[in-house]
CSV table of C-alpha atoms in Angstrom, one decimal:
chain,number,residue,atom,x,y,z
A,1,MET,CA,52.1,-7.2,-35.0
A,2,ARG,CA,49.0,-8.8,-35.5
A,3,PRO,CA,45.7,-7.0,-35.1
A,4,LYS,CA,43.6,-8.2,-32.3
A,5,GLY,CA,40.9,-9.7,-34.7
A,6,SER,CA,43.2,-11.8,-36.5
A,7,SER,CA,43.6,-15.4,-36.6
A,8,ALA,CA,45.7,-16.9,-33.6
A,9,SER,CA,48.2,-18.2,-35.9
A,10,SER,CA,49.8,-16.9,-39.4
A,11,THR,CA,50.6,-20.3,-40.5
A,12,PRO,CA,49.1,-21.6,-43.8
A,13,ASP,CA,48.3,-25.1,-42.5
A,14,ILE,CA,46.0,-23.6,-39.8
A,15,ALA,CA,44.9,-20.1,-40.4
A,16,ASN,CA,45.2,-19.2,-44.0
A,17,ARG,CA,43.3,-21.8,-45.6
A,18,LYS,CA,39.9,-23.0,-45.6
A,19,MET,CA,40.8,-26.5,-45.6
A,20,PHE,CA,37.6,-28.3,-44.4
A,21,SER,CA,34.6,-29.3,-46.5
A,22,VAL,CA,31.3,-30.0,-44.8
A,23,ALA,CA,31.8,-33.6,-45.5
A,24,ALA,CA,35.4,-33.8,-44.1
A,25,LEU,CA,34.5,-32.0,-41.0
A,26,GLY,CA,31.3,-34.1,-40.4
A,27,LEU,CA,33.3,-37.1,-40.6
A,28,LEU,CA,36.1,-35.8,-38.2
A,29,THR,CA,33.1,-34.7,-35.8
A,30,ALA,CA,31.6,-38.2,-35.9
A,31,ALA,CA,35.2,-39.5,-35.2
A,32,THR,CA,35.2,-37.6,-32.1
A,33,VAL,CA,31.7,-38.8,-31.0
A,34,VAL,CA,32.2,-42.6,-32.2
A,35,THR,CA,35.9,-42.7,-31.1
A,36,SER,CA,35.8,-46.7,-31.3
A,37,LEU,CA,33.5,-49.8,-31.0
A,38,ARG,CA,34.3,-50.0,-27.2
A,39,THR,CA,31.0,-49.0,-25.9
A,40,LEU,CA,28.9,-51.4,-28.0
A,41,PRO,CA,29.1,-54.5,-25.6
A,42,MET,CA,28.1,-51.9,-22.7
A,43,MET,CA,25.1,-51.0,-24.9
A,44,ALA,CA,24.1,-54.6,-25.8
A,45,GLN,CA,24.5,-55.8,-22.4
A,46,GLU,CA,21.4,-53.9,-21.6
A,47,GLU,CA,19.5,-55.9,-24.4
A,48,LEU,CA,16.5,-54.3,-25.8
A,49,THR,CA,16.3,-51.9,-23.0
A,50,MET,CA,19.2,-50.4,-25.1
A,51,PHE,CA,16.6,-48.3,-27.1
A,52,PHE,CA,15.7,-46.7,-23.9
A,53,TYR,CA,19.2,-45.5,-22.8
A,54,ILE,CA,20.2,-44.7,-26.7
A,55,GLY,CA,17.0,-42.9,-27.0
A,56,PHE,CA,17.7,-40.7,-23.7
A,57,ALA,CA,21.1,-40.0,-24.9
A,58,ALA,CA,20.1,-39.2,-28.4
A,59,LEU,CA,16.9,-37.3,-27.8
A,60,LEU,CA,17.6,-35.5,-24.5
A,61,PHE,CA,21.3,-35.0,-25.0
A,62,LEU,CA,22.9,-35.4,-28.5
A,63,ILE,CA,20.2,-33.4,-30.4
A,64,PRO,CA,20.4,-30.6,-27.9
A,65,ALA,CA,23.9,-30.5,-27.7
A,66,GLY,CA,24.1,-30.7,-31.6
A,67,LEU,CA,21.6,-27.7,-31.9
A,68,VAL,CA,23.3,-25.5,-29.4
A,69,SER,CA,26.9,-26.3,-30.9
A,70,ALA,CA,25.4,-25.3,-34.4
A,71,GLU,CA,24.1,-22.0,-33.0
A,72,LEU,CA,27.2,-21.1,-31.1
A,73,GLY,CA,29.7,-22.5,-33.8
A,74,SER,CA,28.0,-20.4,-36.6
A,75,ALA,CA,27.8,-17.1,-34.1
A,76,PHE,CA,31.4,-17.3,-33.7
A,77,SER,CA,32.6,-19.1,-36.9
A,78,GLU,CA,35.5,-16.7,-37.4
A,79,ARG,CA,36.8,-17.2,-33.9
A,80,THR,CA,38.9,-20.5,-32.5
A,81,GLY,CA,38.7,-21.5,-29.1
A,82,GLY,CA,35.4,-23.5,-29.1
A,83,VAL,CA,33.6,-23.7,-25.8
A,84,TYR,CA,36.1,-21.2,-24.3
A,85,THR,CA,34.8,-18.7,-26.8
A,86,TRP,CA,31.2,-19.5,-26.3
A,87,VAL,CA,31.1,-19.6,-22.4
A,88,GLY,CA,33.5,-16.8,-22.2
A,89,GLU,CA,31.4,-14.7,-24.2
A,90,ALA,CA,28.2,-15.5,-22.2
A,91,PHE,CA,29.8,-15.0,-19.0
A,92,THR,CA,33.6,-14.2,-18.1
A,93,PRO,CA,37.0,-15.2,-19.6
A,94,LYS,CA,37.5,-17.1,-16.3
A,95,VAL,CA,34.4,-19.3,-16.9
A,96,GLY,CA,35.3,-19.7,-20.4
A,97,PHE,CA,38.8,-21.0,-19.1
A,98,VAL,CA,37.4,-23.5,-16.8
A,99,ALA,CA,35.1,-24.8,-19.6
A,100,ILE,CA,37.7,-25.5,-21.9
A,101,TRP,CA,39.9,-26.8,-19.2
A,102,LEU,CA,37.4,-29.3,-18.1
A,103,GLN,CA,36.9,-30.6,-21.8
A,104,TRP,CA,40.9,-30.9,-22.2
A,105,ILE,CA,41.3,-32.7,-18.8
A,106,GLU,CA,38.4,-34.9,-19.8
A,107,CYS,CA,40.2,-35.9,-22.7
A,108,ILE,CA,43.4,-36.5,-20.7
A,109,VAL,CA,41.6,-38.7,-18.4
A,110,TRP,CA,39.6,-40.6,-21.3
A,111,TYR,CA,42.7,-41.3,-23.4
A,112,PRO,CA,44.2,-44.1,-21.5
A,113,THR,CA,40.6,-45.9,-21.6
A,114,GLU,CA,40.4,-45.5,-25.3
A,115,LEU,CA,43.9,-46.7,-25.8
A,116,GLY,CA,43.4,-49.5,-23.4
A,117,PHE,CA,40.5,-50.9,-25.8
A,118,ALA,CA,43.1,-50.5,-28.5
A,119,ALA,CA,45.6,-52.8,-26.7
A,120,ALA,CA,42.8,-55.3,-26.3
A,121,ALA,CA,42.1,-55.3,-30.2
A,122,VAL,CA,45.8,-55.6,-30.9
A,123,ALA,CA,46.0,-58.6,-28.4
A,124,TYR,CA,43.2,-60.2,-30.4
A,125,ALA,CA,44.8,-59.5,-33.4
A,126,VAL,CA,48.0,-61.3,-32.6
A,127,GLY,CA,46.1,-64.3,-31.2
A,128,ASP,CA,46.8,-63.9,-27.5
A,129,ASN,CA,43.8,-62.2,-25.9
A,130,THR,CA,45.2,-63.3,-22.4
A,131,ILE,CA,47.6,-60.5,-22.5
A,132,ALA,CA,44.6,-57.8,-22.5
A,133,GLN,CA,44.6,-58.6,-18.7
A,134,ASN,CA,48.2,-58.0,-18.4
A,135,THR,CA,48.4,-54.7,-16.7
A,136,TYR,CA,52.3,-54.1,-18.1
A,137,TYR,CA,51.1,-54.7,-21.3
A,138,ILE,CA,48.4,-52.3,-21.3
A,139,GLY,CA,49.9,-49.5,-19.6
A,140,GLY,CA,52.7,-49.7,-21.9
A,141,PHE,CA,50.8,-50.0,-25.0
A,142,CYS,CA,48.7,-46.8,-23.9
A,143,ILE,CA,52.0,-44.8,-23.5
A,144,LEU,CA,53.5,-45.7,-26.7
A,145,ALA,CA,50.3,-45.4,-28.7
A,146,TYR,CA,49.6,-42.2,-27.3
A,147,LEU,CA,53.4,-40.9,-28.0
A,148,LEU,CA,52.4,-42.3,-31.9
A,149,ALA,CA,49.5,-40.3,-31.8
A,150,THR,CA,51.1,-37.1,-30.6
A,151,LEU,CA,53.9,-37.4,-33.3
A,152,ILE,CA,51.3,-37.7,-35.9
A,153,ALA,CA,49.4,-34.4,-34.6
A,154,LEU,CA,52.6,-32.5,-34.7
A,155,THR,CA,53.0,-32.9,-38.6
A,156,GLY,CA,50.0,-30.7,-39.0
A,157,THR,CA,46.4,-30.9,-39.2
A,158,ARG,CA,46.0,-31.9,-42.6
A,159,PHE,CA,47.9,-35.2,-42.1
A,160,LEU,CA,46.2,-35.8,-38.8
A,161,VAL,CA,42.8,-35.2,-40.5
A,162,LYS,CA,43.4,-37.6,-43.0
A,163,VAL,CA,44.7,-40.3,-40.7
A,164,ALA,CA,41.6,-39.8,-38.2
A,165,GLN,CA,39.1,-39.9,-41.2
A,166,PHE,CA,40.7,-43.0,-42.8
A,167,GLY,CA,40.8,-44.8,-39.4
A,168,PHE,CA,37.2,-43.9,-38.7
A,169,LEU,CA,36.2,-45.3,-41.9
A,170,VAL,CA,38.0,-48.4,-41.9
A,171,GLY,CA,38.5,-49.0,-38.2
A,172,ILE,CA,35.0,-48.2,-36.8
A,173,VAL,CA,32.3,-48.1,-39.8
A,174,PHE,CA,33.8,-51.2,-41.8
A,175,PRO,CA,33.9,-53.6,-38.8
A,176,CYS,CA,30.6,-52.4,-37.6
A,177,LEU,CA,29.0,-52.9,-41.2
A,178,ILE,CA,30.7,-56.5,-41.0
A,179,LEU,CA,29.1,-57.0,-37.6
A,180,ILE,CA,25.5,-55.9,-38.9
A,181,ILE,CA,25.9,-58.1,-41.9
A,182,LEU,CA,26.9,-61.2,-39.7
A,183,ALA,CA,23.9,-60.5,-37.3
A,184,VAL,CA,21.4,-60.5,-40.0
A,185,TRP,CA,22.9,-63.6,-41.5
A,186,TRP,CA,22.8,-65.0,-37.9
A,187,VAL,CA,19.2,-64.4,-37.6
A,188,VAL,CA,18.0,-65.4,-41.2
A,189,SER,CA,19.9,-68.8,-40.8
A,190,GLY,CA,17.9,-69.6,-38.0
A,191,ASN,CA,20.4,-69.4,-35.2
A,192,PRO,CA,19.3,-68.7,-31.7
A,193,ILE,CA,18.6,-64.8,-31.0
A,194,GLY,CA,20.2,-63.7,-27.9
A,195,TRP,CA,17.5,-61.7,-26.5
A,196,GLU,CA,14.9,-64.4,-27.1
A,197,THR,CA,16.4,-66.7,-24.4
A,198,LEU,CA,16.6,-64.0,-21.7
A,199,THR,CA,15.3,-64.9,-18.2
A,200,ASP,CA,17.5,-62.5,-16.1
A,201,PRO,CA,15.0,-60.1,-14.4
A,202,GLU,CA,17.2,-57.1,-15.1
A,203,VAL,CA,16.7,-57.6,-18.9
A,204,ALA,CA,13.4,-59.7,-19.1
A,205,VAL,CA,9.9,-59.7,-17.6
A,206,ARG,CA,7.8,-62.7,-17.1
A,207,ARG,CA,4.2,-62.9,-18.5
A,208,ASP,CA,1.8,-65.6,-19.1
A,209,GLY,CA,4.5,-68.0,-18.2
A,210,TYR,CA,7.0,-66.9,-20.4
A,211,ASP,CA,10.1,-64.7,-20.4
A,212,HIS,CA,10.0,-61.5,-22.6
A,213,PRO,CA,12.7,-58.9,-23.1
A,214,ARG,CA,12.3,-55.5,-21.5
A,215,TRP,CA,12.0,-52.5,-23.3
A,216,PHE,CA,12.1,-50.4,-20.2
A,217,PRO,CA,14.8,-50.8,-17.7
A,218,HIS,CA,14.1,-52.5,-14.4
A,219,ILE,CA,14.5,-49.6,-12.0
A,220,ASN,CA,15.1,-50.9,-8.4
A,221,GLY,CA,17.2,-47.7,-7.2
A,222,LEU,CA,19.7,-45.2,-8.9
A,223,GLY,CA,22.3,-47.8,-9.1
A,224,ALA,CA,20.4,-49.7,-11.7
A,225,ILE,CA,20.8,-46.8,-14.2
A,226,ALA,CA,23.9,-45.1,-13.1
A,227,PHE,CA,25.9,-46.3,-16.0
A,228,LEU,CA,23.6,-44.1,-17.9
A,229,GLY,CA,26.3,-41.6,-17.5
A,230,GLY,CA,28.6,-43.8,-19.4
A,231,ILE,CA,26.4,-44.1,-22.3
A,232,LEU,CA,25.6,-40.2,-22.2
A,233,LEU,CA,29.3,-39.8,-22.5
A,234,ALA,CA,29.6,-42.4,-25.4
A,235,PHE,CA,27.4,-39.6,-27.4
A,236,ALA,CA,29.3,-36.5,-26.0
A,237,GLY,CA,32.0,-34.8,-28.5
A,238,VAL,CA,29.8,-33.1,-30.8
A,239,GLU,CA,31.2,-30.0,-29.9
A,240,ALA,CA,34.8,-30.8,-29.8
A,241,GLN,CA,35.7,-30.0,-33.5
A,242,ALA,CA,34.2,-26.4,-33.1
A,243,THR,CA,37.6,-25.2,-33.0
A,244,HIS,CA,38.1,-25.7,-36.5
A,245,VAL,CA,34.9,-24.0,-37.6
A,246,SER,CA,37.0,-20.9,-38.8
A,247,GLU,CA,38.6,-23.5,-41.1
A,248,LEU,CA,35.4,-24.9,-42.7
A,249,ARG,CA,34.9,-23.6,-46.5
A,250,ASP,CA,31.4,-22.5,-45.8
A,251,THR,CA,31.6,-21.2,-42.1
A,252,ARG,CA,28.2,-20.2,-41.2
A,253,ARG,CA,25.8,-22.4,-43.3
A,254,GLY,CA,28.0,-25.5,-43.2
A,255,TYR,CA,28.5,-26.0,-39.6
A,256,PRO,CA,25.1,-27.1,-38.8
A,257,ALA,CA,25.1,-29.6,-41.5
A,258,VAL,CA,28.3,-30.9,-39.9
A,259,ILE,CA,26.4,-31.4,-36.6
A,260,ALA,CA,23.7,-33.3,-38.5
A,261,ILE,CA,26.1,-35.7,-40.4
A,262,ALA,CA,27.9,-36.5,-37.1
A,263,ALA,CA,24.5,-37.2,-35.0
A,264,VAL,CA,23.2,-39.3,-37.8
A,265,ILE,CA,26.2,-41.6,-38.2
A,266,SER,CA,26.8,-41.9,-34.5
A,267,ILE,CA,23.1,-42.8,-33.7
A,268,LEU,CA,23.2,-45.5,-36.7
A,269,VAL,CA,26.6,-46.9,-35.4
A,270,PHE,CA,25.7,-47.4,-31.7
A,271,THR,CA,22.2,-48.7,-32.3
A,272,LEU,CA,22.8,-51.1,-34.9
A,273,GLY,CA,26.1,-52.4,-33.5
A,274,ALA,CA,25.0,-52.9,-30.1
A,275,LEU,CA,21.7,-54.6,-31.3
A,276,SER,CA,24.0,-56.9,-33.7
A,277,ILE,CA,26.0,-58.2,-30.5
A,278,ALA,CA,22.9,-58.6,-28.8
A,279,ALA,CA,21.6,-60.7,-31.6
A,280,ILE,CA,24.4,-63.2,-31.6
A,281,LEU,CA,25.3,-63.4,-27.9
A,282,PRO,CA,23.4,-64.9,-25.1
A,283,TYR,CA,23.0,-62.4,-22.4
A,284,LYS,CA,25.2,-64.1,-19.8
A,285,GLU,CA,28.1,-64.0,-22.4
A,286,ILE,CA,28.4,-60.5,-23.2
A,287,SER,CA,31.3,-59.0,-21.6
A,288,VAL,CA,32.0,-55.2,-21.2
A,289,GLU,CA,35.6,-55.8,-22.3
A,290,THR,CA,35.6,-58.5,-24.8
A,291,GLY,CA,31.9,-58.8,-25.8
A,292,LEU,CA,32.7,-57.2,-29.4
A,293,PHE,CA,35.4,-59.8,-30.1
A,294,THR,CA,33.4,-62.6,-28.9
A,295,ALA,CA,30.5,-61.8,-31.1
A,296,TYR,CA,32.8,-61.9,-34.0
A,297,GLU,CA,34.2,-65.4,-32.9
A,298,ARG,CA,30.7,-67.0,-32.4
A,299,ALA,CA,29.4,-65.6,-35.7
A,300,PHE,CA,32.3,-66.5,-37.9
A,301,GLY,CA,32.7,-69.7,-36.3
A,302,GLN,CA,29.2,-70.8,-36.5
A,303,LEU,CA,28.3,-69.2,-40.1
A,304,LEU,CA,31.6,-69.9,-41.7
A,305,GLY,CA,33.6,-72.1,-39.7
A,306,VAL,CA,36.6,-69.8,-39.6
A,307,GLN,CA,38.6,-67.5,-37.1
A,308,TRP,CA,41.0,-65.7,-39.2
A,309,PRO,CA,38.7,-62.7,-40.0
A,310,VAL,CA,38.3,-61.9,-36.4
A,311,GLN,CA,42.1,-61.2,-36.1
A,312,ALA,CA,42.1,-59.1,-39.2
A,313,LEU,CA,39.1,-57.3,-37.9
A,314,SER,CA,40.9,-56.4,-34.5
A,315,TRP,CA,43.8,-55.0,-36.3
A,316,LEU,CA,41.4,-52.6,-38.1
A,317,ILE,CA,39.3,-52.0,-34.6
A,318,GLY,CA,42.7,-51.1,-32.9
A,319,TYR,CA,43.3,-48.8,-35.6
A,320,GLY,CA,40.0,-47.2,-35.1
A,321,ALA,CA,40.4,-46.7,-31.5
A,322,LEU,CA,43.9,-44.8,-32.2
A,323,SER,CA,42.2,-42.7,-34.9
A,324,GLY,CA,39.5,-41.8,-32.2
A,325,ALA,CA,42.3,-40.4,-30.0
A,326,LEU,CA,43.9,-38.7,-32.9
A,327,ALA,CA,40.4,-37.0,-33.7
A,328,TRP,CA,40.5,-35.6,-30.2
A,329,LEU,CA,44.1,-34.3,-30.4
A,330,ALA,CA,42.9,-32.0,-32.9
A,331,GLY,CA,40.1,-29.9,-31.0
A,332,PRO,CA,40.4,-29.3,-27.1
A,333,SER,CA,44.2,-28.7,-27.3
A,334,ARG,CA,43.6,-25.8,-29.9
A,335,GLY,CA,41.2,-24.4,-27.8
A,336,LEU,CA,43.5,-24.3,-24.7
A,337,LEU,CA,46.0,-22.7,-27.0
A,338,ALA,CA,43.4,-19.8,-27.5
A,339,THR,CA,43.5,-19.6,-23.8
A,340,ALA,CA,47.5,-19.2,-23.6
A,341,GLN,CA,47.3,-16.7,-26.3
A,342,ASP,CA,45.0,-14.7,-24.1
A,343,GLY,CA,47.6,-14.8,-21.3
A,344,MET,CA,45.8,-17.4,-19.0
A,345,LEU,CA,48.7,-19.7,-19.4
A,346,PRO,CA,52.5,-19.1,-19.4
A,347,PRO,CA,54.2,-18.2,-22.7
A,348,TRP,CA,55.6,-21.6,-23.0
A,349,PHE,CA,52.2,-23.1,-23.7
A,350,GLN,CA,52.0,-20.5,-26.7
A,351,ARG,CA,54.4,-21.9,-28.7
A,352,GLU,CA,53.8,-23.5,-32.0
A,353,ASN,CA,55.9,-25.5,-34.6
A,354,ARG,CA,56.7,-24.3,-38.1
A,355,VAL,CA,53.1,-25.8,-39.5
A,356,GLY,CA,51.2,-24.1,-36.4
A,357,VAL,CA,50.7,-27.1,-34.3
A,358,GLN,CA,50.5,-26.3,-30.5
A,359,LYS,CA,53.6,-28.4,-29.7
A,360,ASN,CA,54.1,-27.6,-26.0
A,361,ILE,CA,50.5,-28.3,-25.1
A,362,LEU,CA,50.9,-31.7,-26.9
A,363,LEU,CA,53.9,-32.5,-24.9
A,364,ALA,CA,52.3,-31.5,-21.8
A,365,GLN,CA,49.5,-33.8,-22.6
A,366,PHE,CA,51.8,-36.6,-23.2
A,367,VAL,CA,53.4,-36.3,-20.2
A,368,VAL,CA,49.9,-36.3,-18.2
A,369,VAL,CA,48.4,-39.1,-20.3
A,370,ALA,CA,51.6,-41.2,-19.8
A,371,ALA,CA,51.2,-40.7,-16.0
A,372,ILE,CA,47.7,-41.8,-16.0
A,373,SER,CA,48.3,-44.9,-18.2
A,374,SER,CA,50.7,-45.8,-15.5
A,375,ILE,CA,47.7,-46.6,-13.3
A,376,TYR,CA,47.1,-49.7,-15.5
A,377,ILE,CA,50.6,-51.0,-14.4
A,378,LEU,CA,50.2,-50.0,-10.7
A,379,MET,CA,46.8,-52.0,-10.3
A,380,ASP,CA,46.1,-55.6,-10.4
A,381,ASN,CA,42.7,-55.5,-11.9
A,382,VAL,CA,42.7,-53.7,-15.5
A,383,SER,CA,38.7,-53.7,-15.2
A,384,THR,CA,38.9,-51.7,-12.2
A,385,ALA,CA,41.3,-49.1,-13.7
A,386,PHE,CA,38.9,-48.7,-16.6
A,387,VAL,CA,35.9,-48.0,-14.4
A,388,LEU,CA,37.7,-45.7,-11.9
A,389,ILE,CA,39.2,-43.5,-14.7
A,390,SER,CA,36.0,-43.5,-16.6
A,391,VAL,CA,33.9,-42.3,-13.7
A,392,MET,CA,35.9,-39.3,-13.4
A,393,ALA,CA,35.9,-38.5,-17.3
A,394,ILE,CA,31.9,-38.7,-17.1
A,395,SER,CA,31.6,-36.2,-14.4
A,396,LEU,CA,34.1,-33.4,-15.6
A,397,TYR,CA,32.7,-33.7,-19.2
A,398,ILE,CA,28.9,-33.4,-18.0
A,399,ILE,CA,29.7,-30.1,-16.1
A,400,MET,CA,31.2,-28.5,-19.2
A,401,TYR,CA,28.1,-29.4,-20.8
A,402,ILE,CA,26.1,-27.7,-18.3
A,403,MET,CA,28.1,-24.5,-19.0
A,404,MET,CA,27.8,-24.7,-22.5
A,405,PHE,CA,23.8,-25.2,-22.5
A,406,ALA,CA,23.6,-22.4,-19.8
A,407,ALA,CA,25.9,-20.2,-22.3
A,408,VAL,CA,23.4,-20.3,-25.4
A,409,ILE,CA,20.6,-19.3,-23.1
A,410,ARG,CA,22.6,-16.3,-21.7
A,411,LEU,CA,23.8,-15.3,-25.2
A,412,ARG,CA,20.3,-15.1,-26.5
A,413,ILE,CA,19.4,-12.8,-23.8
A,414,THR,CA,22.6,-10.6,-23.7
A,415,GLN,CA,23.4,-10.6,-27.4
A,416,PRO,CA,20.2,-11.0,-29.3
A,417,ASP,CA,21.4,-9.4,-32.3
A,418,LEU,CA,24.6,-11.2,-32.7
A,419,PRO,CA,24.6,-12.7,-36.6
A,420,ARG,CA,23.6,-16.5,-36.1
A,421,SER,CA,23.4,-18.3,-39.7
A,422,PHE,CA,21.8,-21.0,-37.5
A,423,ARG,CA,19.5,-20.2,-34.8
A,424,ILE,CA,17.5,-22.7,-32.8
A,425,PRO,CA,13.9,-22.3,-33.7
A,426,GLY,CA,11.3,-20.7,-31.2
A,427,GLY,CA,12.9,-17.7,-30.3
A,428,LEU,CA,14.1,-17.3,-26.8
A,429,PRO,CA,11.5,-19.7,-25.5
A,430,GLY,CA,12.8,-22.4,-28.0
A,431,VAL,CA,16.3,-21.7,-27.0
A,432,CYS,CA,15.3,-22.2,-23.4
A,433,ILE,CA,13.3,-25.5,-24.2
A,434,VAL,CA,16.0,-27.2,-26.0
A,435,ALA,CA,19.0,-26.1,-23.6
A,436,GLY,CA,16.9,-26.7,-20.7
A,437,ILE,CA,16.3,-30.6,-21.8
A,438,GLY,CA,19.8,-30.8,-22.2
A,439,LEU,CA,20.6,-29.4,-18.8
A,440,ILE,CA,18.1,-31.5,-17.3
A,441,SER,CA,19.6,-34.6,-18.8
A,442,VAL,CA,23.3,-33.8,-18.0
A,443,VAL,CA,22.5,-32.9,-14.5
A,444,PHE,CA,20.6,-36.0,-14.0
A,445,ALA,CA,23.3,-38.1,-15.6
A,446,LEU,CA,25.9,-36.2,-13.0
A,447,VAL,CA,23.8,-37.3,-9.9
A,448,VAL,CA,23.4,-41.0,-11.0
A,449,SER,CA,27.3,-41.1,-11.6
A,450,PHE,CA,27.9,-41.1,-8.1
A,451,PHE,CA,26.1,-44.3,-7.7
A,452,PRO,CA,28.3,-47.3,-8.6
A,453,PRO,CA,26.6,-49.3,-11.5
A,454,GLU,CA,25.1,-52.5,-10.7
A,455,GLN,CA,26.5,-54.2,-13.9
A,456,LEU,CA,30.0,-53.5,-12.5
A,457,THR,CA,31.5,-55.1,-9.7
A,458,ILE,CA,33.0,-52.3,-7.0
A,459,LYS,CA,34.1,-53.6,-3.8
A,460,ASN,CA,34.3,-50.2,-2.1
A,461,PRO,CA,31.3,-47.8,-3.3
A,462,VAL,CA,32.9,-45.2,-0.9
A,463,THR,CA,36.1,-45.3,-3.0
A,464,TYR,CA,33.9,-45.0,-6.2
A,465,VAL,CA,32.3,-41.9,-5.0
A,466,ALA,CA,35.3,-40.4,-3.0
A,467,LEU,CA,37.3,-40.4,-6.5
A,468,ASN,CA,34.5,-38.8,-8.4
A,469,LEU,CA,34.3,-35.7,-5.9
A,470,ALA,CA,38.1,-35.6,-5.4
A,471,GLY,CA,38.3,-35.4,-9.3
A,472,ILE,CA,35.6,-32.8,-9.9
A,473,ALA,CA,37.0,-30.7,-7.1
A,474,ILE,CA,40.7,-30.8,-8.2
A,475,ALA,CA,39.6,-30.3,-12.1
A,476,ILE,CA,37.7,-27.2,-11.2
A,477,THR,CA,40.2,-25.7,-8.5
A,478,VAL,CA,43.1,-25.9,-10.6
A,479,PRO,CA,42.2,-23.7,-13.7
A,480,LEU,CA,40.6,-21.1,-11.0
A,481,LEU,CA,44.0,-21.0,-9.3
A,482,ILE,CA,45.7,-20.7,-12.7
A,483,PHE,CA,43.6,-17.7,-13.6
A,484,TYR,CA,43.9,-16.0,-10.1
A,485,PHE,CA,47.7,-16.1,-10.4
A,486,HIS,CA,48.2,-15.6,-13.9
A,487,ASN,CA,50.3,-12.4,-15.2
A,488,PRO,CA,49.1,-10.1,-17.9
A,489,SER,CA,52.4,-10.0,-19.5
A,490,TRP,CA,51.7,-13.6,-20.6
A,491,ARG,CA,49.4,-12.4,-22.9
A,492,GLY,CA,50.6,-13.1,-26.4
A,493,GLU,CA,51.2,-10.5,-29.1
A,494,GLY,CA,47.7,-9.2,-30.3
A,495,GLY,CA,46.3,-12.0,-28.0
A,496,HIS,CA,43.4,-14.5,-29.1
A,497,GLN,CA,40.7,-13.4,-31.2
A,498,GLN,CA,38.4,-12.2,-28.3
A,499,GLN,CA,37.3,-9.0,-29.6
A,500,SER,CA,34.3,-8.7,-27.2
A,501,PHE,CA,36.0,-10.0,-24.2
A,502,SER,CA,35.9,-6.6,-22.3
A,503,ASP,CA,38.7,-7.3,-19.9
A,504,ILE,CA,40.6,-10.5,-19.9
A,505,ASP,CA,41.9,-10.0,-16.5
A,506,GLU,CA,38.5,-9.8,-15.1
C-alpha cells in the first residue's frame, strides 16, 4: 500500500524522476501563457493604447499571479495538484475542487478557440484562406487536431513536453521574431507606419489640427474596455504547470525562476509582436481573425516581392497553436487526477496508463472538446462562435484566480510557519498588497466581461450576458454537486498526497 504522503503515481515517467530543469519548465510555462500568436491582432487593433492594456495585464495581473504562484508552488513543492492543493489547504477540499474544476473547464472551453486559430493558419498555409470561414472545416479540424494532441499526451509527459517546447520555439517565438524583423525593416525603409495615419477617435486624438495616436484608451463606457478581460486571459496560465513542480530538479528554489522566465518571454512576445502588426498595417486593415497573416503578406510583398514565406510561416504558426494546446494538456488534467485520487471523482477517472498518464480524464476531455467544437459546425458565423466561447472561458478563469489570490493571503495567516523557499516580500502586508492588486484587477475584468466589446459586433447583447451568467452558474454548480454526492469509497489507495487536508469528506 502506498503511504499517504507518497506520490500519486509510482510510474517512473511521472513520479520517480526529477525530469524538469528550470529552463525546461520555464519554457513549458511560457508556452501555457503564450499559447499562440492568436491574440496579437486584437492587441494591435488598439494601436499605441496597447501599452495601457498590456501594462495593466502585466503589472496588475501577470506579476502578482506569478509571485503568488511562486510562493504557493515553493510551499507545496512536493505535492501535485496545483491550485487544488493551494486553495484546498487555504480553505477546504471542496473549495480546492471547485478551483481546479474551473481551471480544467476553462481549458476545455478554450481548446476549440485555440485550435480554430490553428485551422485558419493551415488554411493560409495551403493557399486557400477562404476555407477559414467554413464552419465544417473549422469544426472538423478542431476535433481531429485535439484527437492528435490527446494521442501525443497519452505517450507520456516526456514526449509531450518535448513536442510542446519545440512547437513553442519554432511555432511562436520564431514567427514572432520574423514579424519583428519585418516591422523594423518596414520602418527603416520609409514605408508608412500604421499608427501615424490614425484618424479614428477610438485610437487617435486631434490636437493643433493634427491627429495623434492615443496612449490612453478613449473611455466612453465600460463597453469600450470590456475586451480587457480578453487581454487579461492572454496573460493567464502562469500557474498551470504548478502540477509539475514536484518533478523539478530544484523544487524549492527553481520554481520562482520558472515564473520569471515565463513572465519575461510572455511580455516580450505580446508587446513586440502586436507593435509590429500595428506598424505594418493601417488601423482599418487589422482584423482580429486574419491580421497576423495580412501583416506577413503586406511586409513580404512590399519588401521582397514574394508571398511564399507567408505559407511556410503559416504552417509553423499552426503547429505553434497546436503545441499551445499540448502544453495545457499536461497541467490541469493532472490536477484533476489528484482530486480523483482523493475520492472526489469516481474510480474510473483515477485510471492511468503504463506510463502514468491520466488516460480516462484525457478521454473525457476529448469527448467534451469535440462536442464544443461542434458549435463551429452548427453556427453560420465562425467569429460569433469564437467570441461566445471566449466569453465563458474568461469568466471561469477569472473566478479561479480570485480563489488563488485569496488562498495565498489566508495561508500566510493560518500557516505562517509553513516552509516557503520563496516568500512575497514585506511579510503579511506585502502579501496582502500583491494579492490585493491581483484581486482588484481580476474582479474588475470579471465585471467588464459582462459588457460586449465595442470592437466586436454582437447582435444581441442580452444573449452575450446570458451566456456568460449561465456558463458561470453551471461551471460552479457542477463540482459542488459532484462533491455533495461523492462516495468516500471512491478514494484511491492511499489517496492523493494531501497530508494536511484534515477531512476529505468535509
